[in-house]
Amino acid sequence: MLTHDQLDDIFTLQSLCETHDGITIKLNGDMLRRESYESYDLLSYDNGRLTGFLGVYPFGSTIELCGMVHPDFRRRGIFQSLFNRALKEISKNTVDKVLANSHGRSPAGKAFIEANGGLFDNTEFEMEWVPCELPEPDESVQLRGATRKDTPEMTRLGLECFGIKDASFDEAHIDDTLMILFDGEVAGQMKISRDGGQCYIYWFSVFPALQGRGIGRRALSRVVREAEGKYSVIGLDVAAKNEHALKLYTSLGFVVQSHQDYYSLSL
């Protein structure tokens, strides 16, 4: 678990790097802040100043990596050292997949990952909702808060939709998750992160066997309708193999703001 001082250092460095590079860095701040969060994140300090950070995020048997280096301390091998240490620790565990991510407008980040054997896997689009007319609610699709009893279905959705095996769900994850019901049965899920005046939707998924019936469209429009007017920003993070897969979201008024590219790594 990271200390409060370490968290302050991480988010201060994140703000500095994002301003310097003109990008966003996906550090999964909500995960880092959780008291129940356990990982082996790596930090590099120089005379009390945080110069580098690499987040190592476990999602079941899939591990994601994302990090940064202070602009004044780049080209000194700091990130390569953190990266090598992370892979060494990861290799001690049973892991099915390791993904490293970089902002789509960061040539240096992507070049580093590719130089270390990374192969493109998918793109995650960061979208924001622009007010528009939404479909009328359909009573065949409902939403309710997740409970511990939903973990088997949540695990199935993680496996069938994201390829994540052995996913674990702590209380914070469950409390932030909505289950999508179609004709009274669980059809999918979405996670909602509310931070001040902003609302972000991710882990949005519908069982493959039920896709193509408009369930996701109706569920997403219901969430947006309920959030409209309550939040200054309604955001959506969604992974897609290509932009054609974004049709559902753009048809509901979501506009791509940026994207993160994910690369698979071999241990």
CSV table of C-alpha atoms in Angstrom, one decimal:
chain,number,residue,atom,x,y,z
A,1,MET,CA,0.0,0.0,0.0
A,2,LEU,CA,1.4,3.4,-0.9
A,3,THR,CA,1.7,6.1,1.8
A,4,HIS,CA,0.0,9.4,1.6
A,5,ASP,CA,3.3,11.2,0.9
A,6,GLN,CA,4.0,8.8,-1.9
A,7,LEU,CA,0.6,9.3,-3.4
A,8,ASP,CA,1.1,13.1,-3.3
A,9,ASP,CA,4.5,12.7,-5.0
A,10,ILE,CA,3.0,10.5,-7.7
A,11,PHE,CA,0.1,12.8,-8.5
A,12,THR,CA,2.3,15.9,-8.5
A,13,LEU,CA,4.7,14.2,-10.9
A,14,GLN,CA,1.8,13.1,-13.1
A,15,SER,CA,0.5,16.7,-13.3
A,16,LEU,CA,4.0,17.9,-14.2
A,17,CYS,CA,4.6,15.3,-16.9
A,18,GLU,CA,1.1,15.8,-18.4
A,19,THR,CA,1.6,19.5,-18.7
A,20,HIS,CA,5.1,19.1,-20.1
A,21,ASP,CA,4.2,16.5,-22.7
A,22,GLY,CA,0.6,17.6,-23.5
A,23,ILE,CA,-0.8,14.1,-22.9
A,24,THR,CA,-2.8,12.2,-20.2
A,25,ILE,CA,-1.2,9.4,-18.2
A,26,LYS,CA,-3.5,6.6,-17.2
A,27,LEU,CA,-2.3,5.9,-13.6
A,28,ASN,CA,-5.6,4.4,-12.3
A,29,GLY,CA,-5.6,6.8,-9.4
A,30,ASP,CA,-8.7,5.3,-7.9
A,31,MET,CA,-6.9,2.0,-7.5
A,32,LEU,CA,-3.7,3.6,-6.1
A,33,ARG,CA,-5.8,5.4,-3.4
A,34,ARG,CA,-7.5,2.3,-2.1
A,35,GLU,CA,-6.5,1.0,1.3
A,36,SER,CA,-7.0,-2.5,0.0
A,37,TYR,CA,-4.8,-2.0,-3.0
A,38,GLU,CA,-1.7,-4.3,-3.0
A,39,SER,CA,0.8,-4.3,-5.8
A,40,TYR,CA,4.5,-3.8,-6.4
A,41,ASP,CA,4.5,-0.3,-7.8
A,42,LEU,CA,8.1,1.0,-8.2
A,43,LEU,CA,9.3,4.5,-7.3
A,44,SER,CA,12.6,6.2,-8.0
A,45,TYR,CA,13.8,9.1,-5.8
A,46,ASP,CA,16.7,11.5,-6.1
A,47,ASN,CA,17.4,13.6,-3.0
A,48,GLY,CA,13.8,13.4,-1.8
A,49,ARG,CA,12.3,14.2,-5.3
A,50,LEU,CA,10.3,11.5,-7.1
A,51,THR,CA,12.0,11.1,-10.5
A,52,GLY,CA,10.2,8.1,-11.8
A,53,PHE,CA,7.2,5.9,-11.2
A,54,LEU,CA,5.9,2.6,-12.7
A,55,GLY,CA,2.5,1.4,-11.7
A,56,VAL,CA,2.0,-2.4,-11.8
A,57,TYR,CA,-1.7,-3.1,-11.9
A,58,PRO,CA,-3.2,-6.6,-11.4
A,59,PHE,CA,-6.4,-7.4,-13.1
A,60,GLY,CA,-6.8,-11.0,-12.3
A,61,SER,CA,-4.2,-12.9,-14.3
A,62,THR,CA,-3.5,-9.8,-16.5
A,63,ILE,CA,-1.0,-7.2,-15.4
A,64,GLU,CA,-0.9,-3.7,-16.8
A,65,LEU,CA,2.1,-1.3,-16.7
A,66,CYS,CA,2.1,2.5,-16.9
A,67,GLY,CA,4.6,5.0,-15.7
A,68,MET,CA,6.5,8.2,-16.2
A,69,VAL,CA,9.8,10.0,-15.6
A,70,HIS,CA,10.4,13.6,-14.5
A,71,PRO,CA,11.3,15.7,-17.5
A,72,ASP,CA,14.5,16.8,-15.9
A,73,PHE,CA,15.7,13.2,-15.3
A,74,ARG,CA,15.0,11.6,-18.6
A,75,ARG,CA,17.6,9.7,-20.7
A,76,ARG,CA,19.3,8.4,-17.6
A,77,GLY,CA,17.9,4.9,-17.7
A,78,ILE,CA,15.5,5.4,-14.8
A,79,PHE,CA,12.5,4.0,-16.6
A,80,GLN,CA,14.4,1.1,-18.1
A,81,SER,CA,15.5,0.2,-14.6
A,82,LEU,CA,12.0,0.4,-13.2
A,83,PHE,CA,10.7,-1.6,-16.2
A,84,ASN,CA,13.3,-4.4,-15.8
A,85,ARG,CA,12.6,-4.7,-12.1
A,86,ALA,CA,8.8,-4.9,-12.7
A,87,LEU,CA,9.2,-7.7,-15.3
A,88,LYS,CA,11.5,-9.6,-12.9
A,89,GLU,CA,8.9,-9.4,-10.1
A,90,ILE,CA,6.0,-10.2,-12.4
A,91,SER,CA,7.8,-13.3,-13.7
A,92,LYS,CA,7.7,-14.8,-10.2
A,93,ASN,CA,3.9,-15.1,-10.4
A,94,THR,CA,1.5,-17.0,-12.6
A,95,VAL,CA,0.4,-14.4,-15.2
A,96,ASP,CA,-1.4,-14.9,-18.5
A,97,LYS,CA,-0.8,-11.5,-20.0
A,98,VAL,CA,1.3,-8.4,-19.4
A,99,LEU,CA,0.3,-5.2,-21.1
A,100,ALA,CA,2.1,-1.9,-21.2
A,101,ASN,CA,0.3,1.3,-22.2
A,102,SER,CA,1.3,4.6,-23.6
A,103,HIS,CA,-0.7,7.6,-24.7
A,104,GLY,CA,-1.5,7.6,-28.4
A,105,ARG,CA,0.3,10.9,-28.9
A,106,SER,CA,3.5,9.8,-27.1
A,107,PRO,CA,6.0,8.6,-29.7
A,108,ALA,CA,8.7,8.2,-27.1
A,109,GLY,CA,6.5,6.0,-24.9
A,110,LYS,CA,5.5,3.8,-27.7
A,111,ALA,CA,9.0,3.6,-29.0
A,112,PHE,CA,10.2,2.5,-25.6
A,113,ILE,CA,7.7,-0.3,-25.3
A,114,GLU,CA,8.4,-1.5,-28.9
A,115,ALA,CA,12.1,-1.5,-28.2
A,116,ASN,CA,11.4,-3.8,-25.2
A,117,GLY,CA,9.5,-6.3,-27.4
A,118,GLY,CA,6.0,-4.9,-27.0
A,119,LEU,CA,3.5,-5.9,-29.7
A,120,PHE,CA,0.3,-3.8,-30.3
A,121,ASP,CA,-2.7,-5.4,-28.6
A,122,ASN,CA,-5.6,-2.8,-28.6
A,123,THR,CA,-6.5,0.8,-28.2
A,124,GLU,CA,-8.5,2.3,-25.4
A,125,PHE,CA,-10.4,5.4,-26.4
A,126,GLU,CA,-11.1,8.1,-23.8
A,127,MET,CA,-14.4,9.8,-24.8
A,128,GLU,CA,-16.6,12.6,-23.4
A,129,TRP,CA,-20.3,13.0,-23.9
A,130,VAL,CA,-21.5,16.0,-25.9
A,131,PRO,CA,-25.2,16.8,-25.0
A,132,CYS,CA,-27.6,15.4,-27.6
A,133,GLU,CA,-31.0,13.7,-27.7
A,134,LEU,CA,-30.9,10.3,-26.2
A,135,PRO,CA,-33.2,7.3,-26.8
A,136,GLU,CA,-36.2,6.9,-24.6
A,137,PRO,CA,-35.7,4.5,-21.7
A,138,ASP,CA,-36.6,0.8,-22.4
A,139,GLU,CA,-37.9,-1.1,-19.4
A,140,SER,CA,-36.5,-4.3,-20.7
A,141,VAL,CA,-33.0,-3.0,-19.7
A,142,GLN,CA,-32.5,-2.0,-16.1
A,143,LEU,CA,-29.5,-1.2,-13.9
A,144,ARG,CA,-28.8,-2.0,-10.3
A,145,GLY,CA,-25.8,-1.9,-7.9
A,146,ALA,CA,-23.6,-4.9,-7.8
A,147,THR,CA,-23.3,-7.2,-4.7
A,148,ARG,CA,-21.0,-10.0,-3.7
A,149,LYS,CA,-23.6,-12.4,-5.2
A,150,ASP,CA,-22.7,-11.0,-8.6
A,151,THR,CA,-19.0,-11.9,-8.5
A,152,PRO,CA,-19.5,-15.1,-10.6
A,153,GLU,CA,-21.2,-13.1,-13.4
A,154,MET,CA,-18.6,-10.3,-13.1
A,155,THR,CA,-15.8,-12.9,-13.4
A,156,ARG,CA,-17.5,-14.4,-16.5
A,157,LEU,CA,-17.8,-11.0,-18.1
A,158,GLY,CA,-14.1,-10.2,-17.4
A,159,LEU,CA,-13.1,-13.5,-19.1
A,160,GLU,CA,-15.5,-13.4,-22.0
A,161,CYS,CA,-15.2,-9.7,-22.8
A,162,PHE,CA,-11.7,-8.8,-21.8
A,163,GLY,CA,-9.9,-12.1,-21.5
A,164,ILE,CA,-9.1,-11.5,-17.9
A,165,LYS,CA,-8.9,-14.7,-15.8
A,166,ASP,CA,-9.2,-15.1,-12.1
A,167,ALA,CA,-10.4,-11.5,-11.6
A,168,SER,CA,-10.8,-10.5,-8.0
A,169,PHE,CA,-13.3,-7.9,-6.8
A,170,ASP,CA,-12.8,-6.0,-3.6
A,171,GLU,CA,-15.6,-4.0,-1.9
A,172,ALA,CA,-14.6,-0.8,-3.5
A,173,HIS,CA,-14.9,-2.3,-7.0
A,174,ILE,CA,-18.2,-3.9,-6.3
A,175,ASP,CA,-19.6,-0.6,-4.8
A,176,ASP,CA,-18.7,1.2,-8.0
A,177,THR,CA,-20.2,-1.3,-10.4
A,178,LEU,CA,-23.6,-1.4,-12.0
A,179,MET,CA,-25.1,-4.7,-13.3
A,180,ILE,CA,-27.0,-4.5,-16.6
A,181,LEU,CA,-30.2,-6.5,-16.5
A,182,PHE,CA,-32.0,-7.6,-19.6
A,183,ASP,CA,-35.5,-9.0,-19.0
A,184,GLY,CA,-34.5,-9.5,-15.4
A,185,GLU,CA,-31.3,-11.4,-16.0
A,186,VAL,CA,-27.7,-10.2,-15.8
A,187,ALA,CA,-26.5,-9.2,-19.2
A,188,GLY,CA,-23.5,-7.1,-18.5
A,189,GLN,CA,-21.8,-4.6,-16.2
A,190,MET,CA,-20.2,-1.1,-16.1
A,191,LYS,CA,-18.1,0.6,-13.5
A,192,ILE,CA,-18.8,4.2,-12.6
A,193,SER,CA,-16.1,6.5,-11.1
A,194,ARG,CA,-17.4,9.7,-9.7
A,195,ASP,CA,-14.7,12.3,-8.8
A,196,GLY,CA,-16.1,15.7,-7.8
A,197,GLY,CA,-18.1,17.1,-10.7
A,198,GLN,CA,-16.9,14.4,-13.2
A,199,CYS,CA,-18.4,10.9,-13.9
A,200,TYR,CA,-16.4,8.3,-15.8
A,201,ILE,CA,-17.7,5.0,-17.2
A,202,TYR,CA,-15.5,2.0,-17.8
A,203,TRP,CA,-15.4,-1.8,-17.7
A,204,PHE,CA,-18.5,-1.5,-19.9
A,205,SER,CA,-19.4,-5.0,-21.2
A,206,VAL,CA,-22.2,-7.2,-22.4
A,207,PHE,CA,-22.0,-10.9,-22.7
A,208,PRO,CA,-21.0,-11.8,-26.3
A,209,ALA,CA,-24.1,-14.1,-26.6
A,210,LEU,CA,-26.3,-11.1,-26.0
A,211,GLN,CA,-24.5,-8.5,-28.1
A,212,GLY,CA,-26.2,-7.1,-31.1
A,213,ARG,CA,-29.6,-6.7,-29.4
A,214,GLY,CA,-29.2,-3.0,-28.4
A,215,ILE,CA,-28.7,-3.9,-24.7
A,216,GLY,CA,-25.5,-1.9,-24.3
A,217,ARG,CA,-26.9,1.1,-26.1
A,218,ARG,CA,-30.0,1.2,-23.9
A,219,ALA,CA,-28.0,0.7,-20.7
A,220,LEU,CA,-25.4,3.4,-21.6
A,221,SER,CA,-28.1,5.9,-22.6
A,222,ARG,CA,-29.9,5.3,-19.3
A,223,VAL,CA,-26.7,6.1,-17.3
A,224,VAL,CA,-26.0,9.2,-19.3
A,225,ARG,CA,-29.6,10.4,-18.9
A,226,GLU,CA,-29.3,10.0,-15.1
A,227,ALA,CA,-25.9,11.7,-15.0
A,228,GLU,CA,-26.9,14.6,-17.3
A,229,GLY,CA,-27.0,17.9,-15.3
A,230,LYS,CA,-25.3,16.4,-12.3
A,231,TYR,CA,-21.7,16.3,-13.7
A,232,SER,CA,-19.7,18.7,-15.7
A,233,VAL,CA,-18.0,15.8,-17.5
A,234,ILE,CA,-19.4,12.4,-18.5
A,235,GLY,CA,-16.5,10.3,-19.7
A,236,LEU,CA,-16.2,6.9,-21.2
A,237,ASP,CA,-13.2,4.6,-21.5
A,238,VAL,CA,-13.6,1.8,-24.0
A,239,ALA,CA,-11.2,-0.6,-25.6
A,240,ALA,CA,-11.7,-1.4,-29.3
A,241,LYS,CA,-9.7,-3.0,-32.0
A,242,ASN,CA,-10.6,-0.4,-34.5
A,243,GLU,CA,-12.6,2.8,-34.8
A,244,HIS,CA,-15.6,1.0,-36.4
A,245,ALA,CA,-16.2,-0.5,-33.0
A,246,LEU,CA,-16.8,3.0,-31.7
A,247,LYS,CA,-20.1,3.4,-33.6
A,248,LEU,CA,-22.3,2.6,-30.6
A,249,TYR,CA,-20.7,5.2,-28.5
A,250,THR,CA,-20.5,8.0,-31.1
A,251,SER,CA,-24.1,7.4,-31.9
A,252,LEU,CA,-25.0,8.4,-28.3
A,253,GLY,CA,-23.0,11.6,-28.4
A,254,PHE,CA,-19.6,10.5,-27.2
A,255,VAL,CA,-16.6,12.1,-28.8
A,256,VAL,CA,-13.0,10.8,-28.8
A,257,GLN,CA,-10.7,13.1,-26.8
A,258,SER,CA,-7.6,10.9,-26.7
A,259,HIS,CA,-6.5,7.3,-26.7
A,260,GLN,CA,-4.1,4.9,-25.0
A,261,ASP,CA,-2.3,2.2,-26.9
A,262,TYR,CA,-1.7,-1.2,-25.2
A,263,TYR,CA,1.1,-3.5,-26.1
A,264,SER,CA,1.6,-7.1,-25.0
A,265,LEU,CA,4.9,-8.1,-23.5
A,266,SER,CA,6.6,-11.5,-23.2
A,267,LEU,CA,8.3,-12.4,-19.9
